[in-house]
mmCIF file of C-alpha atoms in Angstrom:
data_model
loop_
_atom_site.group_PDB
_atom_site.id
_atom_site.type_symbol
_atom_site.label_atom_id
_atom_site.label_comp_id
_atom_site.label_asym_id
_atom_site.label_seq_id
_atom_site.Cartn_x
_atom_site.Cartn_y
_atom_site.Cartn_z
ATOM 1 C CA HIS A 1 -5.500 36.531 35.627
ATOM 2 C CA ARG A 2 -5.066 39.111 32.894
ATOM 3 C CA ASP A 3 -8.037 38.004 30.809
ATOM 4 C CA TYR A 4 -11.437 36.333 30.938
ATOM 5 C CA VAL A 5 -11.662 33.448 33.439
ATOM 6 C CA SER A 6 -13.181 30.501 31.584
ATOM 7 C CA SER A 7 -13.333 27.816 34.279
ATOM 8 C CA LEU A 8 -13.479 27.453 38.044
ATOM 9 C CA ARG A 9 -13.280 24.019 39.677
ATOM 10 C CA TRP A 10 -12.603 22.754 43.196
ATOM 11 C CA ALA A 11 -9.656 20.348 43.335
ATOM 12 C CA ASN A 12 -10.351 19.669 47.024
ATOM 13 C CA SER A 13 -12.030 21.380 49.969
ATOM 14 C CA HIS A 14 -9.508 24.215 50.108
ATOM 15 C CA THR A 15 -8.032 24.506 46.581
ATOM 16 C CA LEU A 16 -9.802 26.315 43.742
ATOM 17 C CA VAL A 17 -8.421 25.888 40.203
ATOM 18 C CA SER A 18 -9.052 28.577 37.583
ATOM 19 C CA GLY A 19 -8.264 28.664 33.869
ATOM 20 C CA SER A 20 -8.153 31.787 31.734
ATOM 21 C CA TYR A 21 -7.922 33.079 28.171
ATOM 22 C CA ASP A 22 -4.563 34.537 29.204
ATOM 23 C CA GLY A 23 -3.117 31.015 28.917
ATOM 24 C CA THR A 24 -2.482 30.453 32.611
ATOM 25 C CA VAL A 25 -3.965 28.067 35.152
ATOM 26 C CA ARG A 26 -3.814 29.167 38.767
ATOM 27 C CA THR A 27 -4.667 27.624 42.106
ATOM 28 C CA LEU A 28 -6.070 29.463 45.106
ATOM 29 C CA ASP A 29 -5.572 28.135 48.633
ATOM 30 C CA VAL A 30 -8.642 29.545 50.339
ATOM 31 C CA ASN A 31 -7.124 28.953 53.757
ATOM 32 C CA THR A 32 -4.105 31.192 53.103
ATOM 33 C CA GLY A 33 -5.467 33.356 50.273
ATOM 34 C CA VAL A 34 -2.396 32.605 48.140
ATOM 35 C CA TRP A 35 -2.567 32.264 44.338
ATOM 36 C CA ASP A 36 -0.014 30.100 42.502
ATOM 37 C CA LEU A 37 0.628 29.191 38.885
ATOM 38 C CA LEU A 38 -0.030 25.528 38.252
ATOM 39 C CA PRO A 39 3.257 23.829 37.327
ATOM 40 C CA GLY A 40 3.433 21.835 34.107
ATOM 41 C CA VAL A 41 1.126 24.129 32.130
ATOM 42 C CA GLN A 42 2.745 25.912 29.209
ATOM 43 C CA GLU A 43 1.121 29.258 28.436
ATOM 44 C CA ASP A 44 2.004 29.364 24.728
ATOM 45 C CA ASP A 45 -1.078 31.433 23.887
ATOM 46 C CA ASN A 46 -3.305 28.460 24.628
ATOM 47 C CA ASN A 47 -6.353 30.557 25.512
ATOM 48 C CA TRP A 48 -7.970 28.001 27.794
ATOM 49 C CA SER A 49 -11.707 28.072 27.127
ATOM 50 C CA ALA A 50 -12.904 25.259 29.397
ATOM 51 C CA GLY A 51 -11.588 23.038 32.150
ATOM 52 C CA ASP A 52 -12.441 20.273 34.560
ATOM 53 C CA VAL A 53 -10.823 18.329 37.425
ATOM 54 C CA SER A 54 -10.884 14.604 38.124
ATOM 55 C CA ALA A 55 -12.812 13.334 41.127
ATOM 56 C CA ASP A 56 -9.664 13.023 43.240
ATOM 57 C CA GLY A 57 -8.487 16.516 42.240
ATOM 58 C CA ALA A 58 -5.198 15.234 40.879
ATOM 59 C CA VAL A 59 -5.780 15.510 37.108
ATOM 60 C CA LEU A 60 -6.861 18.607 35.200
ATOM 61 C CA TYR A 61 -8.415 18.664 31.729
ATOM 62 C CA LEU A 62 -7.922 21.932 29.849
ATOM 63 C CA ALA A 63 -9.497 22.687 26.487
ATOM 64 C CA THR A 64 -8.930 25.425 23.913
ATOM 65 C CA SER A 65 -11.501 27.010 21.638
ATOM 66 C CA ASP A 66 -9.995 25.369 18.529
ATOM 67 C CA GLY A 67 -10.454 21.816 19.823
ATOM 68 C CA GLY A 68 -7.127 21.245 21.593
ATOM 69 C CA LEU A 69 -6.981 19.416 24.899
ATOM 70 C CA SER A 70 -4.278 19.132 27.563
ATOM 71 C CA VAL A 71 -4.196 16.739 30.490
ATOM 72 C CA VAL A 72 -2.224 17.894 33.527
ATOM 73 C CA ASP A 73 -1.270 15.762 36.520
ATOM 74 C CA SER A 74 -0.952 18.241 39.391
ATOM 75 C CA ARG A 75 1.204 15.770 41.324
ATOM 76 C CA SER A 76 3.969 16.127 38.736
ATOM 77 C CA ASN A 77 5.983 19.098 37.550
ATOM 78 C CA ARG A 78 6.256 17.661 34.062
ATOM 79 C CA SER A 79 4.588 19.309 31.084
ATOM 80 C CA SER A 80 1.040 18.380 30.268
ATOM 81 C CA SER A 81 0.040 15.800 27.669
ATOM 82 C CA SER A 82 -1.531 17.500 24.659
ATOM 83 C CA TYR A 83 -4.076 16.181 22.215
ATOM 84 C CA GLY A 84 -3.999 18.507 19.240
ATOM 85 C CA ASN A 85 -6.746 19.466 16.861
ATOM 86 C CA ARG A 86 -6.110 16.821 14.184
ATOM 87 C CA LEU A 87 -7.908 17.709 10.962
ATOM 88 C CA GLY A 88 -10.355 19.761 13.005
ATOM 89 C CA THR A 89 -11.359 16.729 15.082
ATOM 90 C CA PRO A 90 -12.576 17.329 18.649
ATOM 91 C CA ALA A 91 -9.690 16.280 20.861
ATOM 92 C CA CYS A 92 -11.869 14.058 23.065
ATOM 93 C CA LEU A 93 -12.182 11.623 20.149
ATOM 94 C CA TRP A 94 -8.435 11.008 20.248
ATOM 95 C CA MET A 95 -8.210 10.399 23.977
ATOM 96 C CA ASN A 96 -8.120 7.127 25.810
ATOM 97 C CA ALA A 97 -11.814 6.428 26.346
ATOM 98 C CA ALA A 98 -11.362 3.949 29.209
ATOM 99 C CA ALA A 99 -12.932 6.332 31.736
ATOM 100 C CA TRP A 100 -16.273 6.605 29.928
ATOM 101 C CA ALA A 101 -16.314 3.735 27.435
ATOM 102 C CA SER A 102 -18.453 1.548 29.686
ATOM 103 C CA LYS A 103 -21.225 4.159 29.758
ATOM 104 C CA LEU A 104 -21.443 5.506 26.211
ATOM 105 C CA THR A 105 -24.108 3.831 24.072
ATOM 106 C CA SER A 106 -24.458 6.376 21.243
ATOM 107 C CA LEU A 107 -21.829 8.394 19.383
ATOM 108 C CA GLU A 108 -22.662 10.822 16.575
ATOM 109 C CA VAL A 109 -20.003 12.856 14.789
ATOM 110 C CA ARG A 110 -21.132 15.327 12.123
ATOM 111 C CA GLY A 111 -19.121 17.567 9.845
ATOM 112 C CA VAL A 112 -15.739 16.643 11.296
ATOM 113 C CA GLN A 113 -13.209 16.037 8.513
ATOM 114 C CA LEU A 114 -11.871 12.574 9.289
ATOM 115 C CA GLY A 115 -10.805 11.575 5.778
ATOM 116 C CA GLY A 116 -8.864 8.324 5.953
ATOM 117 C CA CYS A 117 -8.473 8.410 9.741
ATOM 118 C CA LEU A 118 -10.642 7.102 12.543
ATOM 119 C CA PRO A 119 -10.750 8.173 16.196
ATOM 120 C CA PRO A 120 -8.862 5.482 18.141
ATOM 121 C CA CYS A 121 -11.458 5.584 20.905
ATOM 122 C CA ILE A 122 -14.026 3.629 18.838
ATOM 123 C CA PRO A 123 -12.767 0.087 19.664
ATOM 124 C CA GLN A 124 -13.020 0.952 23.368
ATOM 125 C CA LEU A 125 -16.744 1.720 23.133
ATOM 126 C CA THR A 126 -17.888 -1.813 23.811
ATOM 127 C CA ARG A 127 -21.449 -0.828 24.807
ATOM 128 C CA LEU A 128 -22.068 1.272 21.719
ATOM 129 C CA THR A 129 -25.462 0.612 20.104
ATOM 130 C CA CYS A 130 -25.530 3.581 17.708
ATOM 131 C CA LEU A 131 -22.617 5.015 15.721
ATOM 132 C CA ARG A 132 -23.079 7.781 13.152
ATOM 133 C CA LEU A 133 -20.156 9.372 11.303
ATOM 134 C CA GLN A 134 -21.985 11.711 8.951
ATOM 135 C CA GLY A 135 -20.508 14.318 6.633
ATOM 136 C CA CYS A 136 -17.011 13.450 7.825
ATOM 137 C CA SER A 137 -15.405 12.973 4.392
ATOM 138 C CA LEU A 138 -14.752 9.338 5.273
ATOM 139 C CA GLN A 139 -12.893 7.489 2.533
ATOM 140 C CA PRO A 140 -13.033 3.768 1.655
ATOM 141 C CA ARG A 141 -9.922 2.872 3.646
ATOM 142 C CA ALA A 142 -11.490 4.409 6.752
ATOM 143 C CA ALA A 143 -14.679 2.408 6.178
ATOM 144 C CA ALA A 144 -12.636 -0.792 5.940
ATOM 145 C CA ALA A 145 -10.784 0.071 9.158
ATOM 146 C CA LEU A 146 -14.075 0.858 10.870
ATOM 147 C CA LEU A 147 -15.495 -2.579 10.101
ATOM 148 C CA ARG A 148 -12.341 -4.239 11.400
ATOM 149 C CA GLN A 149 -12.732 -2.312 14.649
ATOM 150 C CA VAL A 150 -16.446 -2.412 15.406
ATOM 151 C CA GLY A 151 -16.990 -6.044 14.400
ATOM 152 C CA PRO A 152 -14.912 -7.580 17.210
ATOM 153 C CA SER A 153 -15.308 -4.731 19.732
ATOM 154 C CA CYS A 154 -18.837 -3.315 19.422
ATOM 155 C CA GLN A 155 -20.976 -6.427 19.581
ATOM 156 C CA ALA A 156 -23.998 -4.406 20.755
ATOM 157 C CA LEU A 157 -24.023 -2.114 17.700
ATOM 158 C CA GLN A 158 -27.484 -1.832 16.136
ATOM 159 C CA VAL A 159 -27.271 1.387 14.086
ATOM 160 C CA LEU A 160 -24.442 2.405 11.752
ATOM 161 C CA GLY A 161 -24.713 5.700 9.856
ATOM 162 C CA LEU A 162 -22.138 6.606 7.207
ATOM 163 C CA ALA A 163 -24.202 9.122 5.246
ATOM 164 C CA GLY A 164 -22.739 12.097 3.410
ATOM 165 C CA ASN A 165 -19.145 10.899 3.154
ATOM 166 C CA GLU A 166 -16.702 10.259 0.302
ATOM 167 C CA LEU A 167 -17.346 6.555 -0.129
ATOM 168 C CA TRP A 168 -17.119 5.393 -3.733
ATOM 169 C CA GLN A 169 -16.717 1.764 -2.708
ATOM 170 C CA LEU A 170 -17.297 -0.412 0.333
ATOM 171 C CA PRO A 171 -15.153 -3.211 1.752
ATOM 172 C CA GLU A 172 -16.159 -6.754 0.907
ATOM 173 C CA LYS A 173 -15.006 -8.093 4.278
ATOM 174 C CA GLY A 174 -15.984 -7.163 7.809
ATOM 175 C CA TRP A 175 -19.774 -7.054 7.584
ATOM 176 C CA GLU A 176 -20.085 -10.552 9.020
ATOM 177 C CA GLY A 177 -18.955 -9.186 12.403
ATOM 178 C CA LEU A 178 -21.986 -6.897 12.708
ATOM 179 C CA THR A 179 -24.371 -9.665 13.665
ATOM 180 C CA GLY A 180 -26.758 -7.412 15.600
ATOM 181 C CA LEU A 181 -26.899 -4.502 13.151
ATOM 182 C CA LYS A 182 -30.480 -3.420 12.411
ATOM 183 C CA GLU A 183 -30.064 -0.124 10.552
ATOM 184 C CA LEU A 184 -27.463 0.811 7.941
ATOM 185 C CA ASP A 185 -27.367 4.264 6.345
ATOM 186 C CA LEU A 186 -25.099 4.618 3.300
ATOM 187 C CA SER A 187 -26.983 7.504 1.695
ATOM 188 C CA HIS A 188 -25.449 10.568 0.042
ATOM 189 C CA ASN A 189 -22.191 8.952 -1.043
ATOM 190 C CA SER A 190 -20.771 8.068 -4.470
ATOM 191 C CA LEU A 191 -21.316 4.318 -4.444
ATOM 192 C CA ALA A 192 -21.584 2.620 -7.846
ATOM 193 C CA VAL A 193 -21.794 -0.945 -6.476
ATOM 194 C CA LEU A 194 -22.659 -2.643 -3.212
ATOM 195 C CA PRO A 195 -20.790 -5.689 -1.903
ATOM 196 C CA GLY A 196 -22.748 -8.918 -1.857
ATOM 197 C CA SER A 197 -21.385 -9.548 1.629
ATOM 198 C CA LEU A 198 -24.009 -7.149 2.998
ATOM 199 C CA SER A 199 -26.185 -10.263 2.973
ATOM 200 C CA SER A 200 -24.404 -11.353 6.170
ATOM 201 C CA LEU A 201 -26.303 -8.637 8.070
ATOM 202 C CA SER A 202 -29.025 -11.103 8.983
ATOM 203 C CA ALA A 203 -30.681 -8.851 11.588
ATOM 204 C CA LEU A 204 -30.935 -5.834 9.261
ATOM 205 C CA THR A 205 -34.358 -4.172 9.137
ATOM 206 C CA GLY A 206 -33.511 -0.784 7.580
ATOM 207 C CA LEU A 207 -31.250 -0.074 4.580
ATOM 208 C CA ARG A 208 -30.766 3.432 3.178
ATOM 209 C CA ILE A 209 -28.725 3.680 -0.033
ATOM 210 C CA ASN A 210 -30.416 6.735 -1.535
ATOM 211 C CA HIS A 211 -28.486 9.491 -3.344
ATOM 212 C CA ASN A 212 -25.686 7.343 -4.744
ATOM 213 C CA GLN A 213 -24.691 6.260 -8.258
ATOM 214 C CA LEU A 214 -26.031 2.720 -8.157
ATOM 215 C CA SER A 215 -27.265 1.109 -11.368
ATOM 216 C CA ARG A 216 -27.713 -2.422 -10.025
ATOM 217 C CA LEU A 217 -27.987 -4.254 -6.729
ATOM 218 C CA PRO A 218 -26.357 -7.541 -5.712
ATOM 219 C CA GLN A 219 -28.525 -10.654 -5.833
ATOM 220 C CA GLU A 220 -27.398 -11.459 -2.317
ATOM 221 C CA LEU A 221 -29.627 -8.713 -0.891
ATOM 222 C CA THR A 222 -32.573 -11.071 -1.226
ATOM 223 C CA ALA A 223 -31.157 -12.911 1.808
ATOM 224 C CA LEU A 224 -32.082 -9.963 4.041
ATOM 225 C CA SER A 225 -35.530 -11.327 4.799
ATOM 226 C CA SER A 226 -36.178 -9.017 7.783
ATOM 227 C CA VAL A 227 -35.976 -5.721 5.859
ATOM 228 C CA VAL A 228 -38.770 -3.332 6.857
ATOM 229 C CA LEU A 229 -37.444 -0.091 5.316
ATOM 230 C CA PHE A 230 -35.620 0.216 1.984
ATOM 231 C CA ASP A 231 -34.712 3.564 0.434
ATOM 232 C CA ALA A 232 -32.957 3.437 -2.941
ATOM 233 C CA SER A 233 -34.185 6.806 -4.215
ATOM 234 C CA HIS A 234 -32.051 8.981 -6.495
ATOM 235 C CA ASN A 235 -30.078 6.186 -8.146
ATOM 236 C CA TRP A 236 -30.031 4.828 -11.716
ATOM 237 C CA LEU A 237 -31.914 1.650 -11.078
ATOM 238 C CA SER A 238 -33.368 0.859 -14.473
ATOM 239 C CA GLY A 239 -30.494 -1.646 -14.454
ATOM 240 C CA LEU A 240 -32.423 -3.781 -11.968
ATOM 241 C CA ARG A 241 -33.498 -5.764 -15.015
ATOM 242 C CA ALA A 242 -29.908 -6.501 -16.027
ATOM 243 C CA ALA A 243 -28.376 -9.948 -15.677
ATOM 244 C CA GLY A 244 -26.564 -10.368 -12.393
ATOM 245 C CA SER A 245 -28.604 -7.710 -10.629
ATOM 246 C CA ALA A 246 -31.287 -8.234 -8.030
ATOM 247 C CA SER A 247 -34.637 -7.439 -9.635
ATOM 248 C CA LEU A 248 -37.327 -5.405 -7.954
ATOM 249 C CA ALA A 249 -39.573 -8.443 -8.274
ATOM 250 C CA GLY A 250 -37.001 -10.625 -6.523
ATOM 251 C CA LEU A 251 -36.546 -8.154 -3.683
ATOM 252 C CA ALA A 252 -40.296 -7.769 -3.158
ATOM 253 C CA ALA A 253 -40.713 -11.526 -3.033
ATOM 254 C CA ALA A 254 -37.835 -11.911 -0.566
ATOM 255 C CA TRP A 255 -38.908 -9.109 1.758
ATOM 256 C CA PRO A 256 -42.427 -9.950 2.986
ATOM 257 C CA CYS A 257 -42.011 -7.695 6.047
ATOM 258 C CA LEU A 258 -41.443 -4.548 3.962
ATOM 259 C CA ARG A 259 -43.355 -1.514 5.275
ATOM 260 C CA SER A 260 -41.616 1.457 3.649
ATOM 261 C CA LEU A 261 -40.250 1.433 0.085
ATOM 262 C CA ALA A 262 -38.688 4.521 -1.528
ATOM 263 C CA LEU A 263 -37.830 4.487 -5.245
ATOM 264 C CA ALA A 264 -38.095 8.200 -6.069
ATOM 265 C CA ASN A 265 -36.126 9.357 -9.133
ATOM 266 C CA THR A 266 -34.804 5.927 -10.093
ATOM 267 C CA SER A 267 -35.927 5.690 -13.736
ATOM 268 C CA ASP A 268 -33.580 6.889 -16.472
ATOM 269 C CA LYS A 269 -33.107 6.774 -20.245
ATOM 270 C CA HIS A 270 -32.422 3.040 -20.108
ATOM 271 C CA GLY A 271 -35.839 2.033 -18.830
ATOM 272 C CA SER A 272 -38.957 2.846 -16.868
ATOM 273 C CA LEU A 273 -39.786 2.040 -13.271
ATOM 274 C CA GLU A 274 -42.356 -0.747 -13.186
ATOM 275 C CA LEU A 275 -43.882 -2.109 -10.000
ATOM 276 C CA PRO A 276 -43.775 -5.928 -9.955
ATOM 277 C CA LEU A 277 -46.753 -8.139 -9.206
ATOM 278 C CA GLU A 278 -44.713 -9.610 -6.339
ATOM 279 C CA LEU A 279 -45.293 -6.373 -4.432
ATOM 280 C CA ALA A 280 -48.755 -7.712 -3.639
ATOM 281 C CA GLY A 281 -47.053 -10.172 -1.283
ATOM 282 C CA CYS A 282 -45.814 -7.301 0.891
ATOM 283 C CA SER A 283 -49.015 -7.262 2.903
ATOM 284 C CA GLY A 284 -47.549 -4.877 5.482
ATOM 285 C CA LEU A 285 -46.447 -2.187 3.008
ATOM 286 C CA GLN A 286 -47.580 1.168 4.424
ATOM 287 C CA GLU A 287 -45.558 3.779 2.516
ATOM 288 C CA LEU A 288 -44.421 3.884 -1.113
ATOM 289 C CA LYS A 289 -42.384 6.781 -2.563
ATOM 290 C CA LEU A 290 -42.256 7.036 -6.353
ATOM 291 C CA GLY A 291 -41.886 10.795 -6.871
ATOM 292 C CA ARG A 292 -39.839 12.496 -9.588
ATOM 293 C CA ASN A 293 -39.766 9.451 -11.846
ATOM 294 C CA HIS A 294 -39.877 10.781 -15.402
ATOM 295 C CA ASP A 295 -40.580 7.317 -16.762
ATOM 296 C CA LEU A 296 -43.014 5.520 -14.498
ATOM 297 C CA HIS A 297 -45.011 2.572 -15.821
ATOM 298 C CA TRP A 298 -48.349 3.807 -14.566
ATOM 299 C CA PRO A 299 -50.450 0.668 -15.287
ATOM 300 C CA SER A 300 -48.196 -1.252 -12.886
ATOM 301 C CA LEU A 301 -49.632 0.790 -10.011
ATOM 302 C CA GLN A 302 -52.702 -1.435 -10.180
ATOM 303 C CA VAL A 303 -50.839 -3.919 -7.994
ATOM 304 C CA LEU A 304 -51.255 -1.496 -5.100
ATOM 305 C CA ALA A 305 -54.885 -2.535 -4.808
ATOM 306 C CA HIS A 306 -53.554 -5.728 -3.197
ATOM 307 C CA CYS A 307 -51.390 -3.856 -0.670
ATOM 308 C CA THR A 308 -54.080 -3.744 1.971
ATOM 309 C CA ALA A 309 -51.977 -1.880 4.558
ATOM 310 C CA LEU A 310 -50.898 0.944 2.220
ATOM 311 C CA GLN A 311 -51.432 4.386 3.745
ATOM 312 C CA VAL A 312 -49.196 6.779 1.755
ATOM 313 C CA LEU A 313 -48.367 6.924 -1.955
ATOM 314 C CA ASP A 314 -45.863 9.731 -2.505
ATOM 315 C CA LEU A 315 -45.789 11.039 -6.099
ATOM 316 C CA THR A 316 -44.139 14.357 -5.278
ATOM 317 C CA GLY A 317 -42.755 16.053 -8.380
ATOM 318 C CA MET A 318 -44.743 14.014 -10.880
ATOM 319 C CA ARG A 319 -47.009 16.837 -12.015
ATOM 320 C CA GLN A 320 -44.119 19.260 -12.301
ATOM 321 C CA ALA A 321 -42.307 16.809 -14.531
ATOM 322 C CA ALA A 322 -45.415 16.335 -16.645
ATOM 323 C CA ALA A 323 -44.883 12.633 -16.077
ATOM 324 C CA ALA A 324 -48.465 11.731 -15.251
ATOM 325 C CA PRO A 325 -50.249 10.563 -18.423
ATOM 326 C CA PRO A 326 -53.961 11.050 -19.141
ATOM 327 C CA GLY A 327 -56.024 8.644 -17.112
ATOM 328 C CA SER A 328 -53.592 8.452 -14.229
ATOM 329 C CA GLY A 329 -56.002 10.340 -12.009
ATOM 330 C CA GLN A 330 -58.696 7.740 -12.666
ATOM 331 C CA LEU A 331 -56.237 4.963 -11.871
ATOM 332 C CA LEU A 332 -55.332 6.565 -8.549
ATOM 333 C CA ALA A 333 -58.989 7.119 -7.733
ATOM 334 C CA GLN A 334 -59.410 3.345 -7.642
ATOM 335 C CA LEU A 335 -57.141 3.114 -4.609
ATOM 336 C CA PRO A 336 -58.882 2.720 -1.232
ATOM 337 C CA ARG A 337 -59.766 5.962 0.536
ATOM 338 C CA ARG A 338 -57.324 5.222 3.323
ATOM 339 C CA VAL A 339 -54.431 5.818 0.910
ATOM 340 C CA ALA A 340 -53.154 9.402 0.977
ATOM 341 C CA VAL A 341 -51.781 10.305 -2.470
ATOM 342 C CA LEU A 342 -49.215 13.102 -2.243
ATOM 343 C CA TRP A 343 -48.726 15.357 -5.255
ATOM 344 C CA ASP A 344 -46.990 18.712 -5.503
#
């Protein structure tokens, strides 16, 4: 080789395969001491940075530093099959996943610009329990395609993370196929509405919709009676009182298993954030986040005296915003000592 050797693998007991930044792949017969160029590999300034060999020594996998991948069958003199770096996507996501699909249970892709495309390997991952595509610039059409794929194929899926993408709307259809889904993360998108069909996620226990542009929630969410965690922080949810929207009172009444509720920075010029009396029915509520609400209806916090499991009341940012009125300290002092009140 004329440059750095990036990989060394045994193809069999007497043949060593080496890949190099010089773009060549060579084989060494240790019995004869003869080096040969591997046929079917185009140099083309590929700068091989990693390589591996199949168990039978017949197939080579060669990767480049920019995400390209070539598959070479050493039994053939034909050129290798290449999987290019599509939109910066790791080439392994575009391969046929049959060889490892039966083993993979969790797939997390971060910061890869997928846009409107999806890796075709996803429907092959039939044992997948956790799928996170975060910060991938996913667009609505990709989300719709994803639901069409994972519903029939990934019956074991329990966690779906689509945070930090470019979703301004969600598909109405496809959710009914995710019968075992327990956690759904839609945070840090640009969603203005949620589809009522989310109510078909009957096993859902955790729903994160924080950091969106939501002003109301569908009434159908009250059907999700198993919800334990709900984070709607950093939305414009004074509209929860509007006709056609699920009210905070209705959600509290429908979610008796609720343990963690986050409503930080949800009040706006259209109305204050007021805790409903129905919150007293959430006997398991342990954590409540209300920080950075410039218009919080402080007297409504008296309902927390009935939340006997409450451990944390997060009011971070309230003093900075000068949102705490006179007498609020006395009101908070009436809470049981077990409750940790977090200020700035």
